[in-house]
Amino acid sequence: MTRDSTPAEAGFSMPSRRALLAAGGAAAALAAAGPVASAAPPAKARWRRYNVNSPEGMKALESYKKAIRKMLALPATDPNNWYRRALIHTIDCPHGNWWFVVWHRGFVGLFEQTVRLLSEDPDFAFPYWDWTADPKVPAAMFDDVLNPNNSAYIQSLDAFNSQFGPVLDTFWKTLTSQQNQQLLIRGLRFPADLLFDIGPQGGPMFFAPPNSRGSTPAKPGFDKPTSNAVSSWMLNEALSPRDFIDFASPKSNYHSSITGFGVMEGQPHNKVHNCVGGIWTNPDGSITYGDGFMQSNLSPCDPLFFLHHANIDRIWDVWTRKQQALGYPTLPADNPSYVDPLGDLKRWRREPFLFFVDVNGNPAPPAQQVAGAFESTAAFDYDYQPGSGENVVPKTLSGALRRPAPAQAFVGRLQAPGSTSLGVAEVTPPPALLAQATRPEGPTSLLATLTVDLPPFEHGTDLAVVVNTPEGEPVTLDSPGFVATLSMFGRHIVTRPITFTVPISRPLARLRAAGGAKAAAPSALTIRLVRLGPSGLKANTGPHAMHHADTGATQATPQLLNVVVHAN
């Protein structure tokens, strides 16, 4: 495959490399399950994406810099201009639904072909940033144009608007009716709407040097919630689902809507974006609001975006190979019915992605304007150097196609919120199940899905989940019952309740261990939703400009509507 050839559609093609820590339970005959790729050993991929800290990864960064310099120097009228390619993400990226992983695979893969062309490096492939193994911004990403604070980048919002305002006017005139409909879903009627969203009143999305990235060479690491989100135990939990929708975020009717966040998207993806983008949680639970492209829908303006998303894509590939090895479905279920004649798989595959461009910046061909074109790494003929998470992939492949045993589900009973809670739910799984789930490295994984009704602009204030912690007892980020923080990403307006899924087995195991060797397993679960604040995890009522909801627009506060605990 040449650097500008049309990607072929084929099955997943990655060999398993390491042993499984713990496999899922019993399996039944396959019924209405999504397809699984062939268990036959695949041919070697043409390109390999290496860890950024490897010699090959560092070599790739040199080619990446060469291409970035060229793209930054192109006029705004050129579709391969650096900011023009980033704007595709701004106007079309899905977050909080089951098209999140596949849209970003297509976006990164097509852009990788352009970098390969402009760098004149036929072997170029994006290196990935394995933040589980290396939880800090790689030092090389502060060098030259790999740092968006470099002088080659646009130095002010006024300069950005003067360059891209006329270009967007021309671009809008070329839109098809279908593209216009896609933009209307996002409230983008004409270029002025987009520029308003990018500017400080609607966003901010544009961050001028020296504030284009929140992380600095002196402070490249993560805050505690982000360190928690990228940890090996969180990654294992993110890889634990045995169903595509549970892994990839929930179903939605169209890719511009937010339905909810699975563990992978809601934890490492969202937290890394916001932390590197300058939103920092202090040890006392208060939040410092800095600046940086990575917190916004213009995040591809920071070259780090593509290394971050290469790792997200790598994790999807690890999960896929785990599913293949166990004989489990790798895609949504092929389940047409009287109610839905298409079924999940066809509906997912046919979703239109109408703003992708090819290696030369021209509109992508029709075959690359639907989700199904990017369901496999074979679409761009690449694989990955092994990294974190490989432990979940069995060494041997299952010869049979089967459906995993369904996860057990337990619905919580909502309680009246207390003095430090936005919502409380009591859940009572069977005692034997709780005993298994609260053992360190036990065979049972518990995931809690919280349905939360949020104010429309609930982006910068983290909510937190705690388990089996009494109301009124001081809670910190180090408390045994602390589970995770819930973060939005970007400036998507929230207009309906959404879900967040978080793992609770490890916090329960910590609580049990804190009680001593003879401590009994809990008899029930109390799951609380709270706000981060300077006095532990108490309600934080002070709005912050540009990050919290405008209290003049709405007096709404987050409400917990439902909690369901799933046991795998």
XYZ file of C-alpha atoms in Angstrom:
568
model
C 0.000 0.000 0.000
C 1.456 3.328 -1.021
C 1.196 6.438 1.063
C -1.701 7.850 -0.954
C -3.556 4.679 -1.937
C -7.128 3.956 -0.882
C -7.205 1.868 2.323
C -8.576 -1.624 1.888
C -11.442 -2.910 3.971
C -10.512 -6.077 5.783
C -10.769 -7.832 9.141
C -8.833 -6.967 12.277
C -5.238 -8.042 11.911
C -3.243 -8.187 15.103
C -1.637 -11.217 16.742
C -2.027 -11.674 20.501
C 1.222 -11.248 22.412
C 0.829 -11.854 26.123
C -1.145 -13.862 28.610
C -4.563 -13.033 29.964
C -4.724 -12.040 33.628
C -8.307 -13.083 34.025
C -10.772 -14.261 31.411
C -14.530 -13.741 31.476
C -16.961 -16.410 32.661
C -18.959 -19.031 30.830
C -20.045 -18.648 27.208
C -23.121 -19.746 25.299
C -23.821 -20.324 21.632
C -23.538 -17.182 19.575
C -26.818 -15.376 18.926
C -27.177 -11.912 17.430
C -23.552 -11.031 18.110
C -21.252 -8.731 16.189
C -18.658 -10.213 13.829
C -15.303 -11.515 14.926
C -12.288 -11.435 12.646
C -10.597 -14.602 11.496
C -8.359 -16.344 14.020
C -5.803 -17.072 11.283
C -2.426 -15.330 11.761
C -2.517 -12.055 9.824
C 0.040 -10.800 7.376
C 2.545 -8.312 8.744
C 1.300 -4.745 8.564
C 3.048 -2.243 6.293
C 3.476 0.359 9.048
C 4.054 0.062 12.773
C 3.208 2.693 15.382
C 5.932 2.717 18.026
C 6.081 3.973 21.599
C 7.179 7.609 21.434
C 10.090 6.911 23.793
C 11.528 4.158 21.599
C 14.317 4.907 19.073
C 11.809 4.392 16.261
C 9.316 6.702 17.970
C 11.914 9.447 18.355
C 12.839 9.086 14.683
C 9.177 9.465 13.737
C 9.003 12.713 15.720
C 11.652 14.235 13.457
C 9.495 13.517 10.413
C 6.450 14.794 12.291
C 8.237 18.102 12.980
C 9.132 18.463 9.310
C 5.503 18.032 8.266
C 4.196 20.380 10.969
C 6.552 23.143 9.843
C 5.289 22.794 6.280
C 1.628 22.766 7.333
C 2.039 25.813 9.573
C 3.622 27.664 6.651
C 0.794 26.851 4.217
C -1.729 29.643 3.601
C -5.104 29.380 5.341
C -6.651 28.708 1.914
C -4.761 25.407 1.649
C -6.844 22.479 3.040
C -3.637 20.943 4.420
C -2.912 23.985 6.545
C -2.309 22.872 10.150
C -5.343 24.694 11.555
C -7.595 23.653 8.662
C -7.041 19.999 9.539
C -7.690 20.714 13.214
C -10.974 22.436 12.371
C -12.327 19.126 11.025
C -12.243 17.901 14.615
C -13.912 21.090 15.837
C -16.920 20.802 13.543
C -17.444 17.048 13.404
C -15.782 15.074 16.218
C -17.996 12.677 18.213
C -17.546 12.358 21.958
C -19.646 10.470 24.463
C -21.046 7.859 22.069
C -20.180 4.629 20.271
C -18.645 6.388 17.250
C -15.915 7.995 19.364
C -13.233 5.371 18.669
C -13.965 4.789 14.989
C -14.228 8.482 14.003
C -10.900 9.251 15.651
C -9.272 6.241 13.979
C -10.299 7.662 10.614
C -9.228 11.208 11.516
C -5.790 10.156 12.781
C -5.219 7.628 9.995
C -6.008 10.050 7.173
C -3.877 12.747 8.767
C -1.033 10.245 9.179
C -1.019 9.746 5.405
C -0.673 13.502 4.905
C 2.221 13.704 7.385
C 3.863 10.815 5.551
C 3.573 12.717 2.274
C 4.733 16.124 3.537
C 7.592 14.735 5.615
C 8.815 12.701 2.635
C 9.208 9.767 5.011
C 7.479 6.733 3.464
C 7.857 4.806 6.732
C 6.235 7.435 8.951
C 3.565 6.299 11.396
C 2.395 8.191 14.454
C 4.173 7.191 17.642
C 1.876 6.607 20.594
C 2.134 8.066 24.077
C 1.687 5.235 26.590
C 0.625 7.399 29.537
C 0.074 4.343 31.733
C 3.754 3.451 31.536
C 4.928 7.088 31.280
C 2.388 9.366 33.074
C 3.855 12.671 31.952
C 4.162 14.615 28.712
C 7.205 13.213 26.855
C 10.125 15.630 27.045
C 10.542 15.552 23.257
C 7.062 17.042 22.844
C 8.322 20.372 24.218
C 10.866 20.645 21.408
C 10.504 23.024 18.459
C 7.126 22.857 16.649
C 6.061 19.826 18.682
C 5.219 22.478 21.281
C 2.228 24.667 20.251
C 3.864 27.592 22.084
C 6.493 27.741 19.347
C 6.701 31.027 17.412
C 5.671 29.259 14.181
C 2.106 29.015 15.500
C -0.505 31.785 15.215
C 0.167 34.203 18.049
C -3.301 35.653 18.769
C -7.012 35.016 18.359
C -7.324 38.189 16.257
C -4.702 36.860 13.844
C -6.526 33.518 13.675
C -9.846 35.206 12.936
C -8.381 37.482 10.278
C -6.800 34.518 8.484
C -9.642 32.017 8.768
C -12.759 34.207 8.704
C -12.635 34.700 4.880
C -11.572 31.072 4.370
C -14.542 29.790 6.371
C -16.889 32.007 4.337
C -15.615 30.322 1.168
C -15.700 26.867 2.760
C -19.351 27.298 3.798
C -20.338 28.053 0.209
C -18.979 24.675 -0.892
C -20.953 22.625 1.638
C -23.425 20.017 0.466
C -26.920 19.972 1.954
C -25.939 16.888 3.961
C -22.908 18.661 5.414
C -25.035 21.673 6.284
C -27.462 19.415 8.120
C -24.603 17.908 10.100
C -23.428 21.375 11.128
C -26.935 22.484 12.080
C -27.086 19.622 14.567
C -24.171 21.356 16.304
C -25.764 24.793 16.084
C -23.397 25.985 13.344
C -25.517 27.956 10.870
C -22.742 29.995 9.289
C -19.046 30.807 9.877
C -19.777 33.454 12.505
C -21.251 30.746 14.753
C -18.031 28.735 14.561
C -15.828 31.768 15.217
C -18.053 32.702 18.158
C -17.651 29.195 19.612
C -13.873 29.345 19.146
C -13.542 32.777 20.739
C -13.602 33.600 24.428
C -17.355 34.159 24.694
C -18.363 30.796 23.289
C -15.271 28.788 24.215
C -12.522 29.372 24.649
C -11.113 26.952 22.101
C -8.184 29.003 20.795
C -5.208 29.493 23.122
C -2.389 31.763 21.975
C 1.245 31.290 23.005
C 2.573 31.157 25.668
C -0.658 29.535 26.899
C -1.243 26.974 24.152
C -0.506 23.997 26.406
C -1.149 23.687 30.129
C 1.669 21.214 30.779
C 5.181 22.657 30.872
C 8.720 21.231 30.902
C 8.847 22.092 34.625
C 5.462 20.464 35.281
C 4.926 17.682 32.707
C 3.134 15.250 35.030
C -0.507 14.681 35.957
C -2.708 15.667 38.859
C -4.047 12.884 41.104
C -7.361 12.258 39.307
C -5.554 11.951 35.965
C -2.873 9.670 37.452
C -5.732 7.537 38.747
C -7.398 7.587 35.318
C -4.291 6.338 33.438
C -3.205 3.776 36.055
C -2.756 0.129 35.136
C -5.758 -0.940 37.233
C -8.019 1.601 35.467
C -6.711 0.446 32.091
C -7.467 -3.183 32.956
C -10.995 -2.156 33.958
C -11.409 -0.197 30.716
C -10.424 -3.341 28.794
C -12.689 -5.651 30.808
C -16.020 -5.201 28.924
C -16.978 -8.099 26.682
C -19.323 -6.046 24.506
C -18.350 -3.297 22.055
C -20.854 -0.745 23.365
C -19.732 -1.220 26.971
C -16.127 -0.706 25.859
C -16.539 2.122 23.363
C -19.211 4.334 25.061
C -23.000 3.998 24.719
C -25.173 3.936 21.623
C -26.515 7.163 20.146
C -28.754 7.989 17.199
C -26.112 10.162 15.517
C -22.470 10.984 16.130
C -22.937 14.628 17.123
C -24.888 13.762 20.271
C -23.558 12.878 23.706
C -25.068 9.801 25.362
C -22.431 8.800 27.902
C -18.876 7.740 28.602
C -17.437 4.265 29.008
C -14.438 3.806 31.288
C -11.849 4.319 28.541
C -13.317 7.514 27.107
C -14.508 8.987 30.381
C -11.337 8.315 32.366
C -7.971 8.274 30.518
C -9.217 10.045 27.390
C -11.084 12.918 29.021
C -8.749 13.348 31.987
C -5.539 13.504 29.918
C -7.094 16.041 27.547
C -8.179 18.328 30.377
C -5.052 17.980 32.524
C -2.627 18.670 29.650
C -5.018 21.433 28.607
C -4.494 23.251 31.890
C -7.398 22.089 34.092
C -5.577 20.960 37.227
C -7.024 19.413 40.392
C -5.062 20.451 43.475
C -4.441 18.086 46.412
C -7.232 19.754 48.434
C -9.757 19.102 45.671
C -9.892 22.672 44.343
C -9.366 23.223 40.627
C -6.945 25.595 38.950
C -8.170 26.641 35.511
C -5.266 27.126 33.141
C -5.182 27.321 29.361
C -4.291 24.938 26.572
C -5.659 23.612 23.280
C -6.001 20.090 24.635
C -9.001 21.015 26.798
C -10.988 22.183 23.745
C -12.404 20.912 20.463
C -9.446 22.609 18.733
C -7.200 20.125 20.550
C -5.542 18.870 17.305
C -3.734 22.235 17.176
C -1.476 20.677 19.838
C 0.731 18.015 18.179
C 0.366 15.956 21.346
C -3.248 15.227 20.350
C -2.212 12.677 17.741
C 0.077 10.772 20.124
C -2.697 10.701 22.727
C -5.220 9.390 20.219
C -2.772 6.890 18.763
C -2.688 5.395 22.270
C -6.498 5.424 22.536
C -6.592 3.621 19.178
C -3.938 1.164 20.415
C -6.126 0.351 23.422
C -9.061 -0.313 21.089
C -6.774 -2.668 19.163
C -5.737 -4.438 22.401
C -9.397 -4.868 23.346
C -10.202 -6.174 19.861
C -7.426 -8.763 19.992
C -8.561 -9.823 23.459
C -12.072 -10.343 22.084
C -10.729 -12.261 19.083
C -8.625 -14.506 21.274
C -11.617 -15.348 23.462
C -13.902 -15.775 20.467
C -16.044 -12.828 21.534
C -17.662 -10.190 19.247
C -15.477 -7.248 18.281
C -18.146 -4.939 16.840
C -21.758 -3.991 17.642
C -24.312 -6.787 17.416
C -25.820 -7.713 14.059
C -29.357 -7.767 15.448
C -32.018 -6.465 13.037
C -35.537 -6.626 14.448
C -39.081 -5.486 13.767
C -38.393 -2.358 15.825
C -35.000 -1.699 14.186
C -34.720 -3.369 10.743
C -31.091 -2.273 10.410
C -29.807 -3.460 13.774
C -26.854 -2.095 15.687
C -24.046 -3.185 13.354
C -25.482 -1.769 10.121
C -26.602 1.407 11.860
C -23.126 1.905 13.342
C -21.334 1.163 10.070
C -23.414 3.479 7.894
C -23.078 6.633 10.055
C -21.833 9.405 7.729
C -18.517 11.160 8.388
C -18.772 13.907 5.778
C -15.819 16.174 6.550
C -12.844 13.831 6.210
C -10.213 14.734 3.607
C -7.642 12.648 1.797
C -3.853 12.818 1.766
C -3.911 15.950 -0.392
C -6.631 17.735 1.563
C -9.380 16.963 -0.952
C -12.758 15.546 0.179
C -12.379 11.879 1.024
C -13.986 9.445 -1.431
C -17.477 8.163 -0.524
C -16.056 4.838 0.680
C -14.195 6.749 3.417
C -17.177 8.821 4.506
C -18.838 6.174 6.669
C -17.888 4.644 10.001
C -17.531 1.106 8.663
C -14.534 2.137 6.542
C -12.400 2.425 9.697
C -13.587 -0.485 11.837
C -10.258 -2.272 11.333
C -6.604 -1.263 11.594
C -6.334 -2.818 8.120
C -7.976 0.361 6.799
C -4.528 1.977 7.066
C -2.386 -1.190 7.210
C -0.666 -0.579 10.564
C -0.091 -2.329 13.867
C 1.433 -1.370 17.221
C 4.561 -2.006 19.186
C 3.275 -3.736 22.357
C 2.497 -1.470 25.293
C 0.399 -1.266 28.449
C -2.687 -3.457 28.530
C -1.249 -6.376 26.554
C -1.661 -8.538 29.667
C -5.374 -8.984 28.877
C -4.732 -10.685 25.517
C -4.541 -14.506 25.778
C -1.628 -16.274 24.159
C -3.824 -18.718 22.258
C -6.783 -17.993 20.011
C -10.191 -19.524 20.584
C -11.322 -21.616 17.655
C -15.014 -20.926 18.251
C -17.170 -17.857 17.886
C -19.200 -17.426 21.042
C -21.122 -14.908 23.050
C -19.887 -14.003 26.526
C -22.105 -14.622 29.502
C -24.094 -11.434 30.155
C -22.975 -9.210 32.987
C -25.182 -9.236 36.072
C -26.871 -5.893 36.744
C -28.173 -4.428 40.006
C -30.238 -1.236 40.039
C -29.661 1.203 42.863
C -32.306 2.785 45.091
C -31.939 6.561 45.132
C -31.733 8.239 48.525
C -32.150 11.864 49.546
C -28.899 13.808 48.976
C -26.994 14.734 52.127
C -25.081 17.828 53.127
C -22.079 16.926 50.962
C -23.769 14.874 48.221
C -25.469 15.737 44.973
C -26.971 12.254 44.887
C -26.888 8.938 46.741
C -27.846 5.412 45.687
C -27.950 2.160 47.654
C -27.170 -1.039 45.750
C -27.396 -4.562 47.198
C -25.650 -7.205 45.080
C -25.541 -10.740 46.508
C -23.128 -11.097 49.470
C -21.062 -13.754 47.675
C -20.557 -11.417 44.732
C -19.429 -8.568 46.987
C -17.013 -10.918 48.739
C -15.415 -11.772 45.386
C -15.358 -8.195 44.145
C -13.687 -6.806 47.259
C -10.728 -9.180 47.133
C -7.576 -7.628 45.633
C -7.176 -8.902 42.063
C -10.380 -10.902 42.558
C -12.161 -12.656 39.673
C -15.161 -10.302 39.679
C -15.151 -6.745 38.362
C -17.815 -4.248 39.411
C -18.599 -1.256 37.201
C -21.064 1.425 38.280
C -22.977 3.381 35.631
C -24.351 6.678 36.903
C -26.978 8.583 34.927
C -26.579 12.291 35.631
C -28.604 15.284 34.489
C -26.055 18.070 33.991
C -26.362 21.805 33.358
C -25.707 22.643 29.672
C -22.157 23.945 30.223
C -20.897 21.584 32.918
C -17.368 21.302 31.529
C -14.747 22.600 33.894
C -16.028 21.444 37.284
C -15.305 17.824 38.107
C -17.826 15.697 39.891
C -16.519 12.817 41.974
C -17.799 9.364 42.859
C -17.179 7.825 46.284
C -18.320 4.436 47.541
C -19.209 3.284 51.077
C -18.084 6.545 52.650
C -20.488 7.887 55.312
C -22.195 11.204 54.670
C -20.355 14.033 56.379
C -17.091 12.121 56.763
C -14.184 14.069 55.251
C -13.201 12.659 51.876
C -10.025 13.402 49.950
C -8.503 12.193 46.730
C -6.517 9.708 48.848
C -9.529 8.317 50.730
C -10.012 4.537 50.344
C -13.581 5.092 49.113
C -12.641 7.583 46.390
C -13.447 6.062 42.978
C -12.831 8.660 40.262
C -13.752 12.085 39.016
C -16.202 12.522 36.152
C -15.006 14.902 33.467
C -16.557 16.280 30.338
C -14.294 17.105 27.403
C -14.578 19.962 24.935
C -17.391 22.480 24.671
C -20.234 20.152 23.734
C -23.525 21.498 25.064
C -25.292 18.926 27.247
C -29.059 18.926 26.744
C -30.107 15.600 28.243
C -29.001 13.186 30.963
C -25.810 11.257 30.198
C -24.068 8.291 31.760
C -20.631 7.801 33.266
C -19.233 4.328 33.949
C -16.556 3.910 36.626
C -14.920 0.825 38.209
C -15.568 0.344 41.920
C -13.920 -3.006 42.765
C -10.530 -1.543 43.674
C -11.898 1.150 46.036
C -14.012 -1.523 47.738
C -10.929 -3.717 48.112
C -9.045 -0.761 49.640
C -11.854 -0.158 52.117
C -11.902 -3.803 53.111
C -8.125 -3.873 53.496
C -8.288 -0.773 55.700
C -10.445 -2.768 58.122
C -7.737 -5.347 58.727
C -7.119 -8.935 57.736
C -10.403 -10.161 59.238
C -12.607 -7.427 57.795
C -15.796 -8.745 56.247
C -17.044 -7.857 52.806
C -19.651 -5.088 52.706
C -23.297 -6.113 52.761
C -24.338 -3.287 50.412
C -22.957 -0.437 48.344
C -23.552 3.255 48.968
C -22.532 5.258 45.902
C -22.420 9.037 46.249
C -21.986 11.793 43.672
C -20.216 14.862 45.077
C -18.466 17.995 43.877
C -14.797 18.628 44.202
C -14.008 21.493 46.520
C -11.331 22.987 48.758
C -12.716 21.290 51.901
C -12.406 17.687 50.858
C -14.968 16.679 48.222
C -17.734 19.062 49.268
C -20.085 21.099 47.122
C -18.337 23.868 45.229
C -20.800 26.661 44.528
C -18.545 29.381 43.116
C -18.710 29.595 39.300
C -15.523 30.261 37.365
C -15.611 32.405 34.250
C -15.721 30.471 30.957
C -15.705 27.095 32.677
C -18.851 26.833 34.767
C -22.445 27.314 33.743
C -23.519 30.938 33.704
C -25.884 31.230 36.665
C -27.769 33.883 34.702
C -28.563 31.284 32.039
C -29.640 28.490 34.380
C -29.765 27.737 38.074
C -29.557 24.000 37.383
C -27.275 21.757 39.402
C -26.273 18.183 38.571
C -28.810 15.543 39.580
C -28.215 11.823 39.993
C -31.055 9.997 38.225
C -29.997 6.366 38.287
C -27.196 3.996 39.289
C -26.699 0.479 37.929
C -23.870 -1.783 39.081
C -22.637 -4.375 36.568
C -20.698 -7.460 37.625
C -18.388 -9.208 35.146
